[in-house]
Structures are given as C-alpha cells and as structure tokens.
C-alpha cells in the first residue's frame, strides 16, 4: 500500500483512467428504518460537473495512492483511507472476483469531490474504478453487470455509474433515468468538516422518535420536482427542492444554518443541504448568476471551498 503519493496529471503508459461526477439530491424523501437497517428512499439524483479521477495501471497485487481534496492537512488529516477500506480497493476486489481474474493493479485516485460532504465522492471513485479496471483487465462486463456490482458497493454507486438525472428508489440503487435537457447551474459551498452519513440517518431516526419531524410514512412524491426539472424554470425547481436529511444535518451541525442563510442572502434562487451534508447547494438562475454567486460566497467567510458546477453530466467514463 502506498499513501499520499501524488498521482501525476498524465496517465502512465499501459494505464487506464476514468472519471465520475459528484451528485446533488434535488429530492430526498426518507422512509422509516427497514428491518434490514436501511431506509426506503425516494430520491432524484442530479450528476454535476465536479469529478474525481481514478487511474488503474498494471501492477502486482493491489496498491492505492490517494491525492487531492480532503486528503491533506488542510481538512484536518486523511479522511480518505488509502487501503482496503477505500471503495476503490473494494471495487477492484469485487470486479476481480466477479470476472475470475487476479486483482492486480496500481490504483491512484485524484479527488476533487470533498469527502463526507454529501456529494457521493466515494461512490464516484468506486464507479470510476469499475470502468477503468474493466478495461485494464479486459473483463468486458456489461453495463448491467457493472451496475449490479456497483449496488453491492454502495447505494449511490449505481447512480455514479449512470449519471444524468435519475429517480432512485429502494436504497437509492434502483434507478429510472429522467430525461431533461436544461443545464442547471449551482454553487456548492463546503463548510467545516465532513458529516458521517450513518450518523445523519441515526439523527433523523432520533428526531422522528421524539416527534420533532414527520415520521416518514408516505414518502413525498418526486413527480413535482421531475416536472420542474423538465420545465427548465429555475423558479419551479426552487419551489420543488426538498431533503429529509436537512433537519438532522442542521441538528448535528447548527453552524450550517448560517451557511444556508449566507447563500440565500447572496441571492441564490434556492438553497438546500446536499444529501447528508454538510455541503450547501445554492441554485443559480443561469451561468452568469452562478459566477456572481461564487464570488460572493467565496468572500463570505463561511465556506472552506466554493465551486460553481452544472448538470446533468454523464456518469463514470473513460478518459482519453
Ligand atoms: P454519500 O453522499 O454517498 O452518503 P458522502 O459524499 O457524504 O457520501 P463520501 O465522500 O463518499 O461521503 O465518504 C464517506 C466516507 O467513506 C469517508 O469518510 C471515508 O472514510 C470513506 N471512503 C471510502 N472510500 C472513499 C473514497 N474513495 N473517497 C472518499 N471517501 C471514501
């Protein structure tokens, strides 16, 4: 295992590189806790233009180097493991088992997607690893095989593979693509340290048991937000955004309220917490508005990182 070595921008000879996007949930309805420990979800994913890259080169056994956002001292140390706990490593072992090949590869991840930020960065890396290793090893898995493997790695991984816009049901892994052509512009504000997804779900269960938020029976329908996405109207999308994980994320991280207000005050058409947080997603009415919002929020002093993104964009794809 290697840790901290910085993968170069160039792809080494014989290596295969793939990238996969971050996601925002423009609708996230969470049902009650199921007996299997998961929550039933009804969510609408939107893939946005912030990408992690995974490079797979020939090697003996598996090795992994991780570099970029969330891996250095600036974020309080290594949040992203560079060993078998990393989803990229797990994706490699799973694909090798599935295809009956040896798990031999030197893997490198370059992160632009902040870790534990509610943007599915780990899922993006797992999806990119499946795509890159399928080519490196010549395993020729079908998209549907890859999607089945993706679902075993995590609830968001099938969407990271698919990209675009999709309705997710079950744990979020059962996907129906949504066709909508309008590009949507957002500004992502990353504030403070990451939030653990299981902790945010546990806080939701606690708030529900205490009667402080609705109990989650009768999942809010996704049709209104899907219609808004198809309409192309930022006002309609702004009115349709919802996230059941926002209340528990705010309960765990009260400072997020200030971050949401800062984005509203800066003139965002709407603001919401992305997935399990703590990223704040601010909707812009167009690209020029997103540029202005980015400048204002970068100067507001509440976010560690501010990024303008747009979507839908494709899911995990080979580079070069
Ligand atoms: P989601 O929105 O899918 O619930 P997230 O975006 O909030 O997840 P991730 O960035 O996927 O969170 O990371 C969650 C945790 O997963 C990290 O704290 C880290 O310990 C672990 N992890 C494993 N592999 C990776 C990876 N390749 N990149 C980032 N985190 C990873």
XYZ file of C-alpha atoms and ligand atoms in Angstrom:
351
model
C 0.000 0.000 0.000
C 1.182 3.489 -0.789
C -0.449 6.501 0.756
C -0.140 10.157 -0.060
C 1.882 9.750 -3.269
C 0.539 12.330 -5.690
C -0.650 10.797 -8.945
C 0.621 12.923 -11.837
C -1.801 14.554 -14.282
C -0.556 12.340 -17.116
C -1.791 8.769 -17.417
C 1.232 6.370 -17.268
C 1.701 4.088 -20.266
C -0.440 0.950 -20.063
C -2.728 2.692 -17.575
C -6.421 3.382 -17.933
C -8.105 6.445 -16.403
C -11.774 7.141 -15.754
C -13.619 9.936 -14.054
C -17.000 10.117 -12.322
C -19.108 13.045 -11.137
C -20.463 14.260 -7.810
C -24.226 14.291 -7.264
C -26.819 16.531 -5.672
C -30.157 15.118 -4.488
C -32.786 17.615 -5.654
C -35.402 15.461 -3.886
C -34.609 13.195 -0.966
C -37.556 11.585 0.808
C -36.525 9.113 3.510
C -38.944 6.434 4.740
C -38.868 4.743 8.144
C -35.989 2.441 9.102
C -36.407 -1.001 7.439
C -35.715 -4.306 9.224
C -32.506 -4.661 7.150
C -31.126 -1.455 8.694
C -31.621 0.663 5.558
C -34.190 3.375 4.954
C -36.554 3.274 1.997
C -35.700 6.245 -0.242
C -37.374 8.160 -2.993
C -34.748 10.460 -4.400
C -33.919 12.388 -7.554
C -30.198 12.471 -8.302
C -28.537 15.099 -10.483
C -24.932 14.461 -11.585
C -22.861 17.676 -11.565
C -19.566 18.781 -13.109
C -17.195 18.098 -10.226
C -15.153 14.964 -10.892
C -12.792 12.534 -9.207
C -10.364 10.609 -11.411
C -9.220 7.028 -10.927
C -6.174 5.673 -12.772
C -5.517 1.936 -12.970
C -2.061 0.768 -14.100
C -0.658 -2.765 -14.382
C 0.698 -3.961 -11.029
C 1.324 -6.955 -8.781
C -1.477 -7.243 -6.220
C -3.323 -4.041 -5.334
C -1.818 -0.711 -4.346
C -3.555 2.621 -3.898
C -2.454 6.252 -3.812
C -4.902 8.998 -2.878
C -4.360 12.705 -3.510
C -6.333 15.922 -3.752
C -9.312 17.383 -1.899
C -9.897 16.036 1.611
C -6.666 14.070 1.796
C -4.302 16.626 3.313
C -3.695 18.539 6.499
C -5.971 21.403 5.331
C -9.022 19.304 6.136
C -7.706 18.014 9.425
C -5.860 14.930 8.162
C -6.590 11.941 5.992
C -10.368 11.437 5.810
C -9.979 9.237 2.766
C -8.376 5.880 3.532
C -5.688 4.584 1.143
C -6.203 0.895 1.903
C -8.868 -1.836 1.723
C -11.372 0.500 3.440
C -11.372 2.662 0.303
C -14.282 1.936 -2.032
C -11.855 1.896 -4.977
C -9.999 -1.031 -3.432
C -13.299 -2.796 -2.693
C -14.458 -2.196 -6.286
C -11.244 -3.803 -7.574
C -11.653 -6.890 -5.373
C -15.317 -7.244 -6.311
C -14.738 -6.954 -10.074
C -11.802 -9.378 -9.910
C -13.925 -11.969 -8.044
C -16.835 -11.463 -10.426
C -14.643 -11.854 -13.526
C -12.399 -14.609 -12.107
C -9.193 -12.621 -12.648
C -6.354 -11.719 -10.251
C -6.756 -8.350 -8.553
C -3.507 -6.872 -9.900
C -3.447 -3.088 -10.325
C -1.688 0.054 -9.171
C -4.579 2.392 -8.459
C -4.474 6.157 -7.983
C -7.346 8.425 -7.030
C -7.260 12.186 -7.570
C -10.054 13.747 -5.571
C -11.814 16.998 -6.432
C -15.029 15.939 -4.673
C -14.748 16.721 -0.957
C -15.064 13.599 1.232
C -18.011 13.010 3.580
C -19.701 16.071 2.091
C -22.989 14.584 0.862
C -21.713 14.622 -2.731
C -21.106 10.847 -3.122
C -17.368 11.217 -3.689
C -16.546 7.707 -2.544
C -19.301 6.329 -4.767
C -17.914 8.278 -7.744
C -14.487 6.747 -7.134
C -15.936 3.226 -6.931
C -17.823 3.738 -10.216
C -14.738 5.161 -11.973
C -12.646 2.246 -10.673
C -15.099 -0.318 -12.096
C -14.990 1.367 -15.515
C -11.178 1.714 -15.576
C -10.440 -1.802 -14.290
C -12.920 -3.396 -16.673
C -10.732 -2.076 -19.494
C -7.351 -2.713 -17.798
C -8.265 -6.337 -17.102
C -10.246 -6.854 -20.329
C -13.139 -8.231 -18.301
C -15.735 -6.774 -20.701
C -18.504 -6.613 -18.122
C -21.805 -5.332 -19.467
C -23.200 -2.055 -18.120
C -25.866 -4.062 -16.318
C -23.211 -6.329 -14.705
C -21.269 -3.248 -13.627
C -24.443 -1.741 -12.221
C -25.110 -4.914 -10.179
C -21.554 -4.785 -8.784
C -21.986 -1.065 -8.109
C -25.097 -1.729 -5.989
C -23.078 -4.169 -3.854
C -20.511 -1.439 -3.176
C -22.984 1.217 -2.019
C -26.444 2.678 -2.553
C -25.184 5.679 -4.572
C -22.653 3.819 -6.740
C -25.130 2.741 -9.494
C -26.048 6.407 -9.982
C -22.377 7.440 -10.136
C -22.047 4.942 -12.982
C -25.196 6.121 -14.789
C -25.037 9.902 -14.275
C -27.502 12.384 -15.755
C -30.705 12.666 -13.765
C -32.432 9.643 -12.254
C -35.186 8.714 -9.855
C -33.746 6.395 -7.198
C -35.915 4.033 -5.143
C -35.183 1.133 -2.777
C -31.973 2.200 -1.006
C -31.454 4.607 -3.913
C -29.861 1.901 -6.057
C -32.925 1.157 -8.227
C -32.739 3.786 -10.940
C -35.067 5.172 -13.594
C -33.370 7.724 -15.849
C -35.114 11.084 -16.198
C -34.727 12.934 -19.489
C -34.446 16.689 -19.074
C -32.265 18.848 -21.271
C -31.873 22.128 -19.410
C -28.464 22.594 -17.806
C -28.813 23.635 -14.165
C -26.251 25.865 -12.525
C -25.334 25.540 -8.861
C -22.779 26.810 -6.447
C -21.557 24.306 -3.883
C -20.358 25.641 -0.553
C -18.338 23.241 1.566
C -18.287 24.294 5.194
C -16.321 22.763 8.037
C -15.539 19.083 8.499
C -17.404 16.186 6.891
C -20.547 14.605 8.295
C -20.898 10.830 8.502
C -23.914 9.607 6.512
C -24.919 6.873 9.059
C -24.787 9.458 11.875
C -27.131 11.777 9.952
C -29.620 8.940 9.352
C -29.441 7.986 13.054
C -30.165 11.603 13.995
C -33.196 11.574 11.661
C -34.490 8.434 13.428
C -33.940 10.152 16.794
C -35.793 13.323 15.725
C -38.640 11.180 14.415
C -38.877 9.129 17.612
C -39.053 12.410 19.553
C -41.857 13.625 17.265
C -39.791 16.617 16.157
C -40.045 15.882 12.425
C -42.666 13.942 10.380
C -42.293 10.161 10.771
C -41.524 9.374 7.128
C -44.524 7.170 6.351
C -45.889 8.210 2.969
C -42.789 9.237 1.049
C -43.165 12.635 -0.629
C -43.718 12.124 -4.371
C -40.906 13.002 -6.770
C -43.154 13.956 -9.715
C -43.311 17.700 -8.906
C -39.538 18.104 -8.906
C -39.188 15.934 -12.023
C -41.756 18.163 -13.777
C -39.803 21.228 -12.589
C -36.549 19.797 -13.979
C -38.263 19.197 -17.315
C -39.840 22.688 -17.336
C -36.438 24.399 -17.313
C -37.799 27.043 -14.922
C -35.428 27.873 -12.031
C -38.407 29.226 -10.042
C -40.241 25.898 -10.435
C -37.133 23.919 -9.443
C -36.516 26.246 -6.495
C -40.052 25.575 -5.244
C -39.695 21.794 -5.668
C -36.395 21.110 -3.846
C -36.619 19.030 -0.661
C -34.353 16.978 1.571
C -35.479 14.988 4.646
C -31.838 14.803 5.794
C -31.551 18.579 6.079
C -33.195 18.730 9.552
C -30.853 16.108 11.099
C -27.802 17.636 9.378
C -28.747 21.021 10.888
C -29.351 19.446 14.294
C -25.876 17.907 14.219
C -24.189 20.977 12.738
C -26.034 24.142 13.859
C -23.454 26.329 12.065
C -24.944 25.078 8.791
C -27.885 27.439 9.352
C -25.526 30.377 8.919
C -24.105 28.814 5.769
C -27.609 28.345 4.293
C -28.524 31.952 5.181
C -25.291 33.238 3.616
C -26.211 31.502 0.341
C -29.786 32.875 0.475
C -28.556 36.373 1.286
C -26.135 36.180 -1.636
C -29.166 35.880 -3.942
C -29.425 32.125 -4.623
C -32.762 31.106 -6.199
C -32.942 28.359 -3.539
C -30.621 26.665 -1.080
C -30.556 23.170 0.351
C -28.205 20.791 2.072
C -26.812 18.247 -0.399
C -27.654 14.667 0.664
C -26.436 14.058 4.214
C -24.461 17.319 4.201
C -22.677 19.404 5.099
C -22.361 20.808 1.548
C -24.749 23.665 0.812
C -26.142 23.623 -2.738
C -27.215 27.050 -3.969
C -29.316 27.147 -7.144
C -28.445 29.859 -9.682
C -30.820 31.056 -12.391
C -28.120 30.829 -15.100
C -24.361 30.527 -15.576
C -23.646 34.266 -15.133
C -25.615 34.224 -11.887
C -23.573 31.210 -10.726
C -20.341 33.135 -11.389
C -21.594 36.101 -9.318
C -22.828 33.816 -6.521
C -19.470 32.027 -6.434
C -17.601 35.311 -5.998
C -19.959 36.499 -3.254
C -19.875 33.209 -1.348
C -16.094 32.879 -1.666
C -15.842 36.241 0.119
C -18.490 35.463 2.760
C -16.034 33.685 5.045
C -18.370 30.788 5.900
C -17.181 28.199 3.381
C -13.843 26.397 3.128
C -14.370 25.802 -0.593
C -16.848 27.242 -3.089
C -17.345 25.606 -6.504
C -19.599 26.500 -9.432
C -20.960 23.351 -11.117
C -23.617 22.431 -13.644
C -25.560 19.323 -14.503
C -26.777 16.921 -15.699
C -23.443 15.420 -16.813
C -22.688 11.788 -17.783
C -21.737 9.150 -15.209
C -18.400 7.300 -14.950
C -16.495 7.447 -18.254
C -13.053 6.539 -19.573
C -10.687 9.452 -20.112
C -8.599 9.802 -23.234
P -22.911 9.854 0.302
O -23.400 11.192 -0.178
O -22.767 8.830 -0.795
O -23.617 9.308 1.501
P -20.586 11.283 1.116
O -20.395 12.012 -0.152
O -21.158 12.062 2.257
O -21.432 10.010 0.837
P -18.017 10.082 0.796
O -17.159 11.160 0.249
O -18.451 9.045 -0.155
O -19.231 10.675 1.607
O -17.176 9.440 2.023
C -17.772 8.820 3.128
C -16.705 8.021 3.872
O -16.335 6.913 3.067
C -15.408 8.788 4.135
O -15.413 9.416 5.386
C -14.335 7.718 4.039
O -13.988 7.222 5.304
C -14.955 6.572 3.257
N -14.358 6.353 1.915
C -14.056 5.174 1.382
N -13.575 5.309 0.149
C -13.585 6.613 -0.147
C -13.217 7.372 -1.280
N -12.689 6.812 -2.376
N -13.398 8.700 -1.234
C -13.927 9.282 -0.129
N -14.272 8.617 0.975
C -14.112 7.281 0.978
